[in-house]
Amino acid sequence: MAAHAQSGVGDSSTLQPEAEKATTTSTASASEHKNGVKPSVLIIGGLGYCGRFLALYVHNNNLASEVRIVDKQLPELAWLAPEFSEACSRSKFIQADASRKENLERIFTRPAPNQHKEYDYVINCGGETRYSQPDDIYRLRSHALSITLGTECARRHIPVYIELSTGQVYAPSRIPRKETDKCKPVLRLAKWKLKAEEDLAVIKGLNLVVLRLANVYGKYCGTPLANACCAARVYQEEGKDMRWLWDKELRVDTVHVEDVARAIWAAAEWYTTEMGTHASLRKEENQAGVADSVAKEDARGTQIADNDGDGTEAGSAVATDDISTISAATPPVPAPTPAQPAPSPPTETIAATIQPTPTPTPPPLRPPPVFNITSPQPTTQLHLSSLLSSYFSIQSTFTSSLLSPFARLSLSTIVNSANDELMDPWAELLEKATITRSGPISPFMEKELLSDKDLSLDGTEFGRRMGFVYQRKGVDREELREVVESWKAMGWWP
């Protein structure tokens, strides 16, 4: 059973204040980047899975001077866990569709008294995350959203715009994909994410950073880990083996949502620091140019004073042929009074008249920085199946290599059969547990979730450039228990 997803639809977990964790990034002091003032942040899709965790992380660590959350859905309908009551409060929230241009003025205008200032960070956590959707859905809900936001951020000269993408944009390979590797997405969702990346990269003046995520998991998560866990719960109830398509070594790399939130903030701080370095270098070059101009003017003034002399040499010699044409009665023309050399202006005057060229805003980094975000520990189907087998006390089996080619040809039939086998027993489990609102989790499988394409990412570049250390090394039994307990706490789990 292969499962791929950028993120789930679910609620948050509590992110512990950074002072209680050993980390090298995202400290409050590093955020005070404008004369001691913390940055202001606009989070698009702020009630989605990654967006709400980002809002919680910023809130718990007091990283921002102002946070605005924008989403199409209301907080009351977003399956928010109690710990989000302050981080995603109504006072910070605007309901709006950010892909529509008529909403941009309301979205980007900050509350008084900062209504004439722009946000420091704009982070796009929005877009369509469901699989197997028509192209028009991804074009309208993902691509259009990204391009509308990117264009507006460029127009307003926003210091940094973070775009969340997916690691599924690469050509599938079991060898971990690096940021420079070939992109050849198979899934529709990933194709539109890649197109958004490419179109954003050519927007003039956009300060863009792209983060390509592995499968995101954590407390309250949805697809794909939720699908596998719900299916395992059904097989546990019925005493059946859990069957997995494809081979055991299929890569389905993961990253914890708390690390995603930290990575987003680290990327925003890193980019603004990089741009500040470029601006400082340009200022130094400009000041050096002014000093050089002053020195040249000093030298020019000295040369003028040396060459002027008494002013007679150039005009004292007259051709002899011209003397015969002059009438004897003509009185002699008096010799010209020697010209007095003009005084050289003082150095202070030169410096005052040569004004430094205003330091222009440094252009965005090109090509735009792109980083993979994935846990250090690789995740395979064998690893996931072992965790689920241990936790739910069930057996796991894999299809043989002989059956896999047949499965590729009849994947739709297999998916429909699996859903028929799982959904009715799941409904019975919910009814038995008197659960009327099961939340965003179920064993229902989309065809694209059962793809046999590896999601294998190399995330070392992000750690090297940012000094970033992942706090969650990969999915283990304790983290699986934490996820299931979070579903129970929300009343979703039978």
Tab-separated table of N, CA and C in Angstrom, residues 25 66 72 143 343 382:
chain	number	residue	atom	x	y	z
A	25	THR	N	17.995	27.346	15.169
A	25	THR	CA	17.290	28.305	14.331
A	25	THR	C	16.039	28.791	15.015
A	66	GLU	N	3.263	40.694	14.679
A	66	GLU	CA	1.872	40.663	14.198
A	66	GLU	C	1.691	39.439	13.314
A	72	LYS	N	-10.098	30.211	3.522
A	72	LYS	CA	-11.460	30.243	2.980
A	72	LYS	C	-12.470	29.691	3.969
A	143	HIS	N	-2.567	26.625	-8.437
A	143	HIS	CA	-1.735	27.432	-9.316
A	143	HIS	C	-2.151	28.903	-9.299
A	343	PRO	N	40.596	79.771	-7.795
A	343	PRO	CA	40.917	78.970	-6.599
A	343	PRO	C	40.241	77.610	-6.663
A	382	LEU	N	8.216	-1.076	4.152
A	382	LEU	CA	8.537	-2.090	5.159
A	382	LEU	C	8.545	-1.484	6.550
